[in-house]
PDB file of C-alpha atoms and ligand atoms in Angstrom:
ATOM      1  CA  MET A 273     148.590 112.148 124.071  1.00 98.00           C
ATOM      2  CA  ASP A 274     146.674 114.435 121.709  1.00 98.00           C
ATOM      3  CA  ILE A 275     147.300 118.129 122.357  1.00 98.00           C
ATOM      4  CA  PHE A 276     144.918 120.918 121.344  1.00 98.00           C
ATOM      5  CA  LYS A 277     145.319 124.688 121.650  1.00 98.00           C
ATOM      6  CA  GLU A 278     142.076 125.533 119.881  1.00 98.00           C
ATOM      7  CA  ILE A 279     138.461 124.857 120.772  1.00 98.00           C
ATOM      8  CA  ARG A 280     137.076 123.839 117.378  1.00 98.00           C
ATOM      9  CA  PRO A 281     139.439 120.907 116.607  1.00 98.00           C
ATOM     10  CA  LEU A 282     139.192 119.730 120.218  1.00 98.00           C
ATOM     11  CA  LYS A 283     135.394 119.623 120.025  1.00 97.00           C
ATOM     12  CA  ALA A 284     135.506 117.741 116.708  1.00 95.00           C
ATOM     13  CA  PHE A 285     137.896 115.220 118.268  1.00 95.00           C
ATOM     14  CA  LEU A 286     135.743 114.758 121.384  1.00 95.00           C
ATOM     15  CA  GLU A 287     132.584 114.351 119.274  1.00 92.00           C
ATOM     16  CA  SER A 288     133.936 111.075 117.867  1.00 86.00           C
ATOM     17  CA  SER A 289     134.543 109.735 121.412  1.00 81.00           C
ATOM     18  CA  LYS A 290     131.006 110.675 122.336  1.00 82.00           C
ATOM     19  CA  ARG A 291     129.654 108.868 119.242  1.00 81.00           C
ATOM     20  CA  ASP A 292     131.454 105.741 120.512  1.00 80.00           C
ATOM     21  CA  SER A 293     129.675 106.512 123.825  1.00 78.00           C
ATOM     22  CA  ASP A 294     133.015 106.626 125.618  1.00 86.00           C
ATOM     23  CA  SER A 295     132.740 108.387 128.942  1.00 95.00           C
ATOM     24  CA  ILE A 296     134.930 111.452 129.264  1.00 97.00           C
ATOM     25  CA  GLY A 297     136.648 112.424 132.509  1.00 98.00           C
ATOM     26  CA  PHE A 298     137.932 115.977 132.794  1.00 98.00           C
ATOM     27  CA  VAL A 299     140.621 117.492 135.040  1.00 99.00           C
ATOM     28  CA  PRO A 300     140.924 121.295 134.800  1.00 99.00           C
ATOM     29  CA  THR A 301     144.269 122.688 136.051  1.00 98.00           C
ATOM     30  CA  MET A 302     146.521 125.718 135.798  1.00 98.00           C
ATOM     31  CA  GLY A 303     149.615 123.567 135.149  1.00 98.00           C
ATOM     32  CA  ALA A 304     152.921 123.338 137.040  1.00 98.00           C
ATOM     33  CA  LEU A 305     151.649 119.845 137.708  1.00 98.00           C
ATOM     34  CA  HIS A 306     152.441 117.783 140.794  1.00 98.00           C
ATOM     35  CA  GLN A 307     151.183 114.520 142.304  1.00 98.00           C
ATOM     36  CA  GLY A 308     148.008 116.281 143.503  1.00 98.00           C
ATOM     37  CA  HIS A 309     147.003 116.960 139.897  1.00 98.00           C
ATOM     38  CA  LEU A 310     148.190 113.538 138.756  1.00 98.00           C
ATOM     39  CA  SER A 311     146.032 111.828 141.414  1.00 98.00           C
ATOM     40  CA  LEU A 312     143.010 113.474 139.756  1.00 98.00           C
ATOM     41  CA  ILE A 313     144.105 112.198 136.329  1.00 98.00           C
ATOM     42  CA  GLN A 314     144.562 108.716 137.816  1.00 98.00           C
ATOM     43  CA  ALA A 315     141.082 108.829 139.379  1.00 98.00           C
ATOM     44  CA  SER A 316     139.613 109.902 136.047  1.00 98.00           C
ATOM     45  CA  LYS A 317     141.421 107.107 134.221  1.00 98.00           C
ATOM     46  CA  ARG A 318     139.954 104.543 136.611  1.00 98.00           C
ATOM     47  CA  GLU A 319     136.407 105.743 135.940  1.00 97.00           C
ATOM     48  CA  ASN A 320     136.355 106.852 132.282  1.00 96.00           C
ATOM     49  CA  ALA A 321     137.308 105.608 128.817  1.00 95.00           C
ATOM     50  CA  LYS A 322     139.020 108.927 127.986  1.00 96.00           C
ATOM     51  CA  THR A 323     140.680 111.489 130.232  1.00 98.00           C
ATOM     52  CA  ILE A 324     141.224 115.087 129.239  1.00 98.00           C
ATOM     53  CA  CYS A 325     143.287 117.574 131.216  1.00 99.00           C
ATOM     54  CA  SER A 326     143.277 121.313 130.646  1.00 99.00           C
ATOM     55  CA  ILE A 327     146.154 123.611 131.501  1.00 99.00           C
ATOM     56  CA  TYR A 328     145.117 127.222 131.484  1.00 98.00           C
ATOM     57  CA  ILE A 329     146.181 130.016 133.821  1.00 98.00           C
ATOM     58  CA  ASN A 330     142.883 131.847 133.939  1.00 98.00           C
ATOM     59  CA  PRO A 331     143.527 135.595 134.334  1.00 98.00           C
ATOM     60  CA  THR A 332     139.995 136.454 135.518  1.00 98.00           C
ATOM     61  CA  GLN A 333     140.394 134.464 138.739  1.00 98.00           C
ATOM     62  CA  PHE A 334     143.523 136.320 139.872  1.00 97.00           C
ATOM     63  CA  ASN A 335     142.751 139.271 142.118  1.00 93.00           C
ATOM     64  CA  ASN A 336     146.482 139.934 142.583  1.00 94.00           C
ATOM     65  CA  PRO A 337     148.375 140.842 139.337  1.00 96.00           C
ATOM     66  CA  ASP A 338     151.724 139.885 140.906  1.00 95.00           C
ATOM     67  CA  ASP A 339     150.417 136.386 141.737  1.00 95.00           C
ATOM     68  CA  LEU A 340     149.315 136.003 138.096  1.00 97.00           C
ATOM     69  CA  ALA A 341     152.662 137.256 136.712  1.00 97.00           C
ATOM     70  CA  LYS A 342     154.635 134.918 139.007  1.00 96.00           C
ATOM     71  CA  TYR A 343     152.427 131.855 138.581  1.00 97.00           C
ATOM     72  CA  PRO A 344     154.808 128.983 137.624  1.00 97.00           C
ATOM     73  CA  LYS A 345     154.746 127.803 133.996  1.00 97.00           C
ATOM     74  CA  THR A 346     156.282 124.412 133.174  1.00 98.00           C
ATOM     75  CA  LEU A 347     154.392 123.233 130.078  1.00 98.00           C
ATOM     76  CA  ALA A 348     157.118 120.957 128.600  1.00 98.00           C
ATOM     77  CA  ARG A 349     157.488 119.101 131.918  1.00 98.00           C
ATOM     78  CA  ASP A 350     153.688 118.991 132.388  1.00 98.00           C
ATOM     79  CA  ILE A 351     153.337 117.312 128.976  1.00 98.00           C
ATOM     80  CA  GLU A 352     155.904 114.671 130.012  1.00 98.00           C
ATOM     81  CA  LEU A 353     154.093 114.001 133.306  1.00 98.00           C
ATOM     82  CA  LEU A 354     150.696 113.748 131.613  1.00 98.00           C
ATOM     83  CA  THR A 355     152.081 111.402 128.962  1.00 98.00           C
ATOM     84  CA  ASP A 356     153.695 109.185 131.627  1.00 98.00           C
ATOM     85  CA  VAL A 357     150.465 108.935 133.624  1.00 98.00           C
ATOM     86  CA  GLY A 358     148.494 108.032 130.478  1.00 98.00           C
ATOM     87  CA  CYS A 359     146.339 111.144 130.012  1.00 98.00           C
ATOM     88  CA  ASP A 360     144.631 110.938 126.607  1.00 98.00           C
ATOM     89  CA  VAL A 361     144.081 114.593 125.716  1.00 98.00           C
ATOM     90  CA  LEU A 362     145.546 117.941 126.777  1.00 98.00           C
ATOM     91  CA  PHE A 363     143.790 121.237 126.108  1.00 99.00           C
ATOM     92  CA  CYS A 364     146.156 124.196 126.620  1.00 98.00           C
ATOM     93  CA  PRO A 365     144.575 127.288 125.055  1.00 98.00           C
ATOM     94  CA  GLU A 366     145.957 130.837 124.848  1.00 98.00           C
ATOM     95  CA  ASN A 367     144.057 133.767 126.369  1.00 98.00           C
ATOM     96  CA  LYS A 368     142.716 134.911 122.986  1.00 98.00           C
ATOM     97  CA  GLU A 369     141.064 131.521 122.480  1.00 98.00           C
ATOM     98  CA  MET A 370     139.341 131.522 125.898  1.00 98.00           C
ATOM     99  CA  TYR A 371     138.536 135.249 126.020  1.00 98.00           C
ATOM    100  CA  SER A 372     137.919 136.240 122.408  1.00 97.00           C
ATOM    101  CA  VAL A 373     135.659 139.009 123.714  1.00 96.00           C
ATOM    102  CA  GLU A 374     136.109 141.159 126.809  1.00 96.00           C
ATOM    103  CA  PRO A 375     134.442 139.194 129.641  1.00 97.00           C
ATOM    104  CA  ARG A 376     131.303 140.864 130.977  1.00 97.00           C
ATOM    105  CA  LEU A 377     129.621 138.021 132.863  1.00 97.00           C
ATOM    106  CA  LYS A 378     129.862 138.091 136.631  1.00 98.00           C
ATOM    107  CA  PHE A 379     128.752 135.409 139.070  1.00 98.00           C
ATOM    108  CA  ASP A 380     127.540 135.997 142.612  1.00 98.00           C
ATOM    109  CA  PHE A 381     127.406 132.951 144.870  1.00 98.00           C
ATOM    110  CA  GLY A 382     126.016 134.861 147.829  1.00 97.00           C
ATOM    111  CA  SER A 383     127.041 133.715 151.297  1.00 96.00           C
ATOM    112  CA  LEU A 384     129.158 130.868 149.838  1.00 97.00           C
ATOM    113  CA  GLU A 385     131.633 133.405 148.477  1.00 96.00           C
ATOM    114  CA  ARG A 386     131.514 136.052 151.205  1.00 97.00           C
ATOM    115  CA  VAL A 387     133.634 133.905 153.545  1.00 98.00           C
ATOM    116  CA  LEU A 388     137.122 132.367 153.590  1.00 98.00           C
ATOM    117  CA  GLU A 389     138.839 132.719 150.178  1.00 98.00           C
ATOM    118  CA  GLY A 390     136.026 134.859 148.779  1.00 97.00           C
ATOM    119  CA  LYS A 391     136.445 137.404 151.561  1.00 97.00           C
ATOM    120  CA  TYR A 392     140.173 137.839 150.877  1.00 97.00           C
ATOM    121  CA  ARG A 393     140.134 137.373 147.089  1.00 97.00           C
ATOM    122  CA  PRO A 394     137.337 139.568 145.695  1.00 96.00           C
ATOM    123  CA  GLY A 395     136.156 138.434 142.252  1.00 97.00           C
ATOM    124  CA  HIS A 396     138.139 135.193 142.457  1.00 98.00           C
ATOM    125  CA  PHE A 397     135.183 132.800 142.399  1.00 98.00           C
ATOM    126  CA  SER A 398     133.402 134.741 139.677  1.00 98.00           C
ATOM    127  CA  GLY A 399     136.500 134.188 137.518  1.00 98.00           C
ATOM    128  CA  VAL A 400     136.644 130.499 138.478  1.00 98.00           C
ATOM    129  CA  ALA A 401     132.954 130.015 137.632  1.00 98.00           C
ATOM    130  CA  LEU A 402     133.394 131.791 134.302  1.00 98.00           C
ATOM    131  CA  VAL A 403     136.321 129.666 133.156  1.00 98.00           C
ATOM    132  CA  ILE A 404     134.798 126.401 134.433  1.00 99.00           C
ATOM    133  CA  SER A 405     131.552 127.215 132.582  1.00 98.00           C
ATOM    134  CA  LYS A 406     133.527 127.790 129.381  1.00 98.00           C
ATOM    135  CA  LEU A 407     135.532 124.594 129.857  1.00 98.00           C
ATOM    136  CA  PHE A 408     132.434 122.504 130.630  1.00 98.00           C
ATOM    137  CA  HIS A 409     130.762 123.848 127.470  1.00 98.00           C
ATOM    138  CA  ILE A 410     133.836 123.049 125.390  1.00 98.00           C
ATOM    139  CA  VAL A 411     134.586 119.579 126.804  1.00 98.00           C
ATOM    140  CA  SER A 412     131.087 118.375 127.911  1.00 97.00           C
ATOM    141  CA  PRO A 413     132.631 115.838 130.282  1.00 97.00           C
ATOM    142  CA  ASN A 414     130.658 113.064 131.960  1.00 97.00           C
ATOM    143  CA  LYS A 415     132.705 113.449 135.134  1.00 98.00           C
ATOM    144  CA  ALA A 416     134.971 116.247 136.366  1.00 98.00           C
ATOM    145  CA  TYR A 417     137.639 115.895 139.051  1.00 99.00           C
ATOM    146  CA  PHE A 418     138.648 118.523 141.609  1.00 98.00           C
ATOM    147  CA  GLY A 419     140.797 118.519 144.738  1.00 98.00           C
ATOM    148  CA  GLN A 420     139.562 118.939 148.307  1.00 98.00           C
ATOM    149  CA  LYS A 421     142.608 121.227 148.599  1.00 98.00           C
ATOM    150  CA  ASP A 422     140.348 123.960 147.127  1.00 98.00           C
ATOM    151  CA  PHE A 423     137.287 122.983 149.143  1.00 98.00           C
ATOM    152  CA  GLN A 424     135.415 126.278 148.769  1.00 98.00           C
ATOM    153  CA  GLN A 425     136.052 126.191 145.017  1.00 98.00           C
ATOM    154  CA  PHE A 426     134.453 122.737 144.936  1.00 98.00           C
ATOM    155  CA  LYS A 427     131.353 124.026 146.752  1.00 98.00           C
ATOM    156  CA  ILE A 428     131.110 126.925 144.289  1.00 98.00           C
ATOM    157  CA  ILE A 429     131.381 124.558 141.311  1.00 98.00           C
ATOM    158  CA  GLU A 430     128.696 122.296 142.816  1.00 98.00           C
ATOM    159  CA  GLN A 431     126.392 125.330 142.984  1.00 98.00           C
ATOM    160  CA  LEU A 432     127.323 126.356 139.427  1.00 98.00           C
ATOM    161  CA  VAL A 433     126.562 122.876 138.054  1.00 98.00           C
ATOM    162  CA  GLU A 434     123.264 122.738 139.931  1.00 98.00           C
ATOM    163  CA  GLU A 435     122.093 126.203 138.825  1.00 98.00           C
ATOM    164  CA  LEU A 436     123.201 125.971 135.186  1.00 98.00           C
ATOM    165  CA  LYS A 437     122.181 122.300 134.885  1.00 98.00           C
ATOM    166  CA  PHE A 438     125.513 121.110 133.538  1.00 98.00           C
ATOM    167  CA  ASP A 439     125.163 117.378 132.899  1.00 98.00           C
ATOM    168  CA  VAL A 440     128.336 116.388 134.721  1.00 98.00           C
ATOM    169  CA  SER A 441     129.098 114.443 137.916  1.00 98.00           C
ATOM    170  CA  LEU A 442     131.601 116.122 140.188  1.00 98.00           C
ATOM    171  CA  ARG A 443     134.255 114.282 142.168  1.00 98.00           C
ATOM    172  CA  CYS A 444     136.168 115.778 145.094  1.00 98.00           C
ATOM    173  CA  MET A 445     139.473 113.954 145.676  1.00 98.00           C
ATOM    174  CA  PRO A 446     141.698 113.908 148.805  1.00 98.00           C
ATOM    175  CA  ILE A 447     144.632 116.274 149.337  1.00 98.00           C
ATOM    176  CA  GLU A 448     148.038 114.912 148.293  1.00 98.00           C
ATOM    177  CA  ARG A 449     150.789 115.932 150.709  1.00 98.00           C
ATOM    178  CA  GLU A 450     154.577 115.899 150.887  1.00 98.00           C
ATOM    179  CA  SER A 451     156.010 113.456 153.460  1.00 98.00           C
ATOM    180  CA  ASP A 452     156.267 116.324 155.998  1.00 98.00           C
ATOM    181  CA  GLY A 453     152.544 117.104 155.606  1.00 98.00           C
ATOM    182  CA  LEU A 454     152.835 120.188 153.360  1.00 98.00           C
ATOM    183  CA  ALA A 455     149.892 120.157 150.932  1.00 98.00           C
ATOM    184  CA  MET A 456     151.198 119.927 147.371  1.00 98.00           C
ATOM    185  CA  SER A 457     150.686 123.144 145.449  1.00 98.00           C
ATOM    186  CA  SER A 458     152.091 124.675 142.266  1.00 97.00           C
ATOM    187  CA  ARG A 459     152.932 127.749 144.337  1.00 97.00           C
ATOM    188  CA  ASN A 460     155.300 125.654 146.525  1.00 98.00           C
ATOM    189  CA  THR A 461     157.873 125.893 143.703  1.00 97.00           C
ATOM    190  CA  ARG A 462     158.218 129.581 144.615  1.00 96.00           C
ATOM    191  CA  LEU A 463     159.397 128.682 148.139  1.00 98.00           C
ATOM    192  CA  SER A 464     163.010 128.191 149.275  1.00 98.00           C
ATOM    193  CA  ALA A 465     163.864 125.024 151.251  1.00 98.00           C
ATOM    194  CA  GLU A 466     163.700 127.036 154.474  1.00 98.00           C
ATOM    195  CA  GLN A 467     160.318 128.528 153.519  1.00 98.00           C
ATOM    196  CA  LYS A 468     158.956 125.060 152.654  1.00 98.00           C
ATOM    197  CA  GLU A 469     159.862 123.928 156.152  1.00 98.00           C
ATOM    198  CA  LYS A 470     158.026 126.953 157.597  1.00 98.00           C
ATOM    199  CA  ALA A 471     155.048 126.271 155.328  1.00 98.00           C
ATOM    200  CA  THR A 472     154.422 122.987 157.187  1.00 98.00           C
ATOM    201  CA  THR A 473     153.083 125.216 160.010  1.00 98.00           C
ATOM    202  CA  LEU A 474     149.740 125.356 158.168  1.00 98.00           C
ATOM    203  CA  TYR A 475     149.172 121.592 158.316  1.00 98.00           C
ATOM    204  CA  LYS A 476     150.623 121.323 161.842  1.00 98.00           C
ATOM    205  CA  CYS A 477     148.081 123.936 162.997  1.00 98.00           C
ATOM    206  CA  LEU A 478     145.232 121.994 161.383  1.00 98.00           C
ATOM    207  CA  LEU A 479     146.271 118.812 163.218  1.00 98.00           C
ATOM    208  CA  LEU A 480     146.734 120.633 166.513  1.00 98.00           C
ATOM    209  CA  ALA A 481     143.331 122.307 166.200  1.00 98.00           C
ATOM    210  CA  SER A 482     141.669 119.009 165.367  1.00 96.00           C
ATOM    211  CA  ASN A 483     143.074 117.511 168.598  1.00 96.00           C
ATOM    212  CA  LEU A 484     142.068 120.543 170.649  1.00 96.00           C
ATOM    213  CA  ILE A 485     138.531 120.330 169.250  1.00 95.00           C
ATOM    214  CA  LYS A 486     138.386 116.669 170.291  1.00 92.00           C
ATOM    215  CA  ASP A 487     139.429 117.758 173.788  1.00 94.00           C
ATOM    216  CA  GLY A 488     136.494 120.162 173.894  1.00 92.00           C
ATOM    217  CA  HIS A 489     138.227 123.513 173.279  1.00 94.00           C
ATOM    218  CA  THR A 490     136.246 126.220 171.468  1.00 92.00           C
ATOM    219  CA  MET A 491     137.375 127.898 168.266  1.00 95.00           C
ATOM    220  CA  ASP A 492     137.968 131.232 170.011  1.00 95.00           C
ATOM    221  CA  SER A 493     140.645 129.744 172.258  1.00 96.00           C
ATOM    222  CA  ILE A 494     142.090 127.569 169.446  1.00 97.00           C
ATOM    223  CA  ARG A 495     142.362 130.553 167.096  1.00 97.00           C
ATOM    224  CA  LYS A 496     144.328 132.479 169.717  1.00 97.00           C
ATOM    225  CA  LYS A 497     146.718 129.542 170.067  1.00 98.00           C
ATOM    226  CA  ILE A 498     147.183 129.293 166.269  1.00 98.00           C
ATOM    227  CA  GLU A 499     147.757 133.056 166.001  1.00 98.00           C
ATOM    228  CA  SER A 500     150.464 132.844 168.669  1.00 98.00           C
ATOM    229  CA  ILE A 501     152.185 129.968 166.802  1.00 98.00           C
ATOM    230  CA  PHE A 502     152.284 132.047 163.599  1.00 98.00           C
ATOM    231  CA  LEU A 503     153.702 135.038 165.473  1.00 98.00           C
ATOM    232  CA  LYS A 504     156.596 132.884 166.699  1.00 97.00           C
ATOM    233  CA  VAL A 505     157.767 131.885 163.188  1.00 97.00           C
ATOM    234  CA  ASP A 506     159.580 134.573 161.187  1.00 97.00           C
ATOM    235  CA  GLY A 507     158.394 135.199 157.609  1.00 98.00           C
ATOM    236  CA  ILE A 508     154.944 133.636 157.847  1.00 98.00           C
ATOM    237  CA  LYS A 509     151.604 135.358 158.338  1.00 98.00           C
ATOM    238  CA  LEU A 510     148.179 133.924 159.139  1.00 98.00           C
ATOM    239  CA  GLU A 511     145.307 135.210 157.008  1.00 98.00           C
ATOM    240  CA  TYR A 512     142.404 133.156 158.347  1.00 98.00           C
ATOM    241  CA  PHE A 513     141.792 130.072 160.428  1.00 98.00           C
ATOM    242  CA  GLU A 514     138.187 128.842 160.502  1.00 97.00           C
ATOM    243  CA  LEU A 515     135.984 125.936 161.437  1.00 97.00           C
ATOM    244  CA  ALA A 516     133.084 125.667 158.993  1.00 96.00           C
ATOM    245  CA  ASN A 517     130.047 123.587 158.179  1.00 95.00           C
ATOM    246  CA  THR A 518     130.882 121.550 155.037  1.00 96.00           C
ATOM    247  CA  THR A 519     127.419 122.127 153.536  1.00 94.00           C
ATOM    248  CA  ASN A 520     127.213 125.922 153.546  1.00 95.00           C
ATOM    249  CA  LEU A 521     130.684 126.979 154.797  1.00 96.00           C
ATOM    250  CA  MET A 522     129.151 128.942 157.649  1.00 95.00           C
ATOM    251  CA  SER A 523     131.589 129.526 160.486  1.00 95.00           C
ATOM    252  CA  LEU A 524     131.276 127.244 163.557  1.00 93.00           C
ATOM    253  CA  LYS A 525     132.443 127.827 167.120  1.00 89.00           C
ATOM    254  CA  TYR A 526     132.630 124.109 167.922  1.00 83.00           C
ATOM    255  CA  VAL A 527     131.645 120.760 166.403  1.00 84.00           C
ATOM    256  CA  ALA A 528     128.133 120.128 167.650  1.00 72.00           C
ATOM    257  CA  ASP A 529     128.014 116.354 167.219  1.00 63.00           C
ATOM    258  CA  LYS A 530     129.406 113.566 165.077  1.00 61.00           C
ATOM    259  CA  SER A 531     126.553 113.721 162.579  1.00 54.00           C
ATOM    260  CA  SER A 532     127.336 117.251 161.372  1.00 63.00           C
ATOM    261  CA  THR A 533     130.445 117.395 159.194  1.00 89.00           C
ATOM    262  CA  ALA A 534     132.883 120.190 159.781  1.00 95.00           C
ATOM    263  CA  ILE A 535     136.088 121.314 158.156  1.00 97.00           C
ATOM    264  CA  LEU A 536     139.051 123.337 159.393  1.00 98.00           C
ATOM    265  CA  LEU A 537     140.420 125.777 156.819  1.00 98.00           C
ATOM    266  CA  ILE A 538     143.568 127.873 156.900  1.00 98.00           C
ATOM    267  CA  ALA A 539     145.220 130.467 154.652  1.00 98.00           C
ATOM    268  CA  GLY A 540     148.483 132.271 155.177  1.00 98.00           C
ATOM    269  CA  TYR A 541     151.543 133.791 153.595  1.00 98.00           C
ATOM    270  CA  VAL A 542     155.014 132.305 153.547  1.00 98.00           C
ATOM    271  CA  GLY A 543     157.101 135.227 152.348  1.00 98.00           C
ATOM    272  CA  GLU A 544     154.981 136.642 149.537  1.00 97.00           C
ATOM    273  CA  VAL A 545     153.463 133.284 148.561  1.00 97.00           C
ATOM    274  CA  ARG A 546     149.881 132.691 149.662  1.00 97.00           C
ATOM    275  CA  LEU A 547     149.042 129.096 150.652  1.00 98.00           C
ATOM    276  CA  ILE A 548     145.832 127.349 151.719  1.00 98.00           C
ATOM    277  CA  ASP A 549     145.076 124.020 153.359  1.00 98.00           C
ATOM    278  CA  ASN A 550     142.197 122.269 155.117  1.00 98.00           C
ATOM    279  CA  LEU A 551     141.259 119.225 157.156  1.00 98.00           C
ATOM    280  CA  LEU A 552     137.900 117.462 157.208  1.00 96.00           C
ATOM    281  CA  LEU A 553     136.946 116.498 160.761  1.00 94.00           C
ATOM    282  CA  THR A 554     136.056 112.851 160.515  1.00 77.00           C
ATOM    283  CA  ASP A 555     136.378 110.088 163.104  1.00 61.00           C
ATOM    284  CA  GLU A 556     140.015 109.525 162.011  1.00 63.00           C
ATOM    285  CA  ASN A 557     141.108 113.105 162.590  1.00 62.00           C
TER     286      ASN A 557
HETATM  287  P1  AMP B 821     145.198 124.235 140.143  1.00 90.17           P
HETATM  288  O1  AMP B 821     146.147 123.854 139.063  1.00 90.17           O
HETATM  289  O2  AMP B 821     145.857 124.770 141.370  1.00 90.17           O
HETATM  290  O3  AMP B 821     144.047 125.072 139.637  1.00 90.17           O
HETATM  291  O4  AMP B 821     144.537 122.872 140.633  1.00 90.17           O
HETATM  292  C1  AMP B 821     143.851 122.038 139.730  1.00 90.17           C
HETATM  293  C2  AMP B 821     143.095 121.001 140.516  1.00 90.17           C
HETATM  294  O5  AMP B 821     144.014 120.219 141.280  1.00 90.17           O
HETATM  295  C3  AMP B 821     142.115 121.628 141.519  1.00 90.17           C
HETATM  296  O6  AMP B 821     140.909 120.875 141.511  1.00 90.17           O
HETATM  297  C4  AMP B 821     142.848 121.480 142.826  1.00 90.17           C
HETATM  298  O7  AMP B 821     141.983 121.413 143.953  1.00 90.17           O
HETATM  299  C5  AMP B 821     143.587 120.178 142.621  1.00 90.17           C
HETATM  300  N1  AMP B 821     144.727 120.095 143.524  1.00 90.17           N
HETATM  301  C6  AMP B 821     145.653 121.069 143.749  1.00 90.17           C
HETATM  302  N2  AMP B 821     146.521 120.677 144.707  1.00 90.17           N
HETATM  303  C7  AMP B 821     146.122 119.428 145.104  1.00 90.17           C
HETATM  304  C8  AMP B 821     146.604 118.491 146.065  1.00 90.17           C
HETATM  305  N3  AMP B 821     147.675 118.748 146.830  1.00 90.17           N
HETATM  306  N4  AMP B 821     145.959 117.310 146.186  1.00 90.17           N
HETATM  307  C9  AMP B 821     144.859 117.032 145.423  1.00 90.17           C
HETATM  308  N5  AMP B 821     144.358 117.879 144.500  1.00 90.17           N
HETATM  309  C10 AMP B 821     144.978 119.057 144.335  1.00 90.17           C
END
C-alpha cells in the first residue's frame, strides 16, 4: 500500500492512475478502523481499479473538545488492516496540511441539519462538508463510499455533491454489527465490557420500535416506552429517538404506507461516550 501524508505527491500519484483511466474508489475515515470501515474498502475494491482510504480526525467537525481529545488513534494497526484487505493507497495528513489557513467557510444545509445530529451537534455538519469538499478536491474519486451508520451525514454529502457539482457517485453501505447487534464504531473501544453490553440497548430499542410500528403503535407511545427502557439501565442516557422520512429527514409520527421509506434513528450516551444507530424500515424489518 502506498502511504501519503501530503497532498501534492498524492495528487501526482493519482494523476497517473487517471491517465490509465483507472476508476478510483474513495473511503474517507477517521481511523481506529473496524469491520464497518473495511466493508467500505471491500465494496470499493469490487467496483474500482484503485481504492484509496483517508484517515484524518477532522477537528472542525467536533463540537465537543473532549470527544476530539479522546478520539481513538491506532494508525499502526489501521495500516496493517488496510494492507491485509488490499487497499491500494492511504492518505493520512496532519492538520497543517488540511488546514494551512484558518478555516472561514461555513455550510448551512437548512432543515437537513436542524434535526437529529445537527440539533445536538452544532457546526458538526459544516465541518464534515468542509473536510469532504477538501478531500474530494484532492482525490477526485469516481465513487465514494459511506456507511448508513451515519445516515444524516450521507444525506448532507448527497446535498453537497449535488450543489457543488462534484463528479462523484456516492454509495451508502449497510451497517456492520457485532454478533450481539451493537453497531460497530471506533468509539466502542472507549467502552468497558459491561458498558458494551449496555450499549446494545440502542439496537434493541430500534428492533422493538420497528415491531411496535408494525403493530400500529404511534411514535408518541413508542418514544415513551423507549424512554422508560433507558431509565431502567444505569449509566446510559437517551438523547433522541426519531422516526424520519429518508428523503428529507423530517420527523414522522407513523409510517403512512409501504411506498414511503422511513428510518428509525437513535442517539444516546453510554457513560460519557456518545453513540448513534439507525434502522431502515423495509419489508424485512
Ligand atoms: P468514521 O471513521 O467514523 O468517520 O467513519 C468512516 C465511514 O465508515 C463513514 O462513512 C461511516 O458511516 C462508516 N462506518 C462507520 N461505522 C460503520 C459500520 N458499523 N458499518 C458500516 N459503515 C460504518
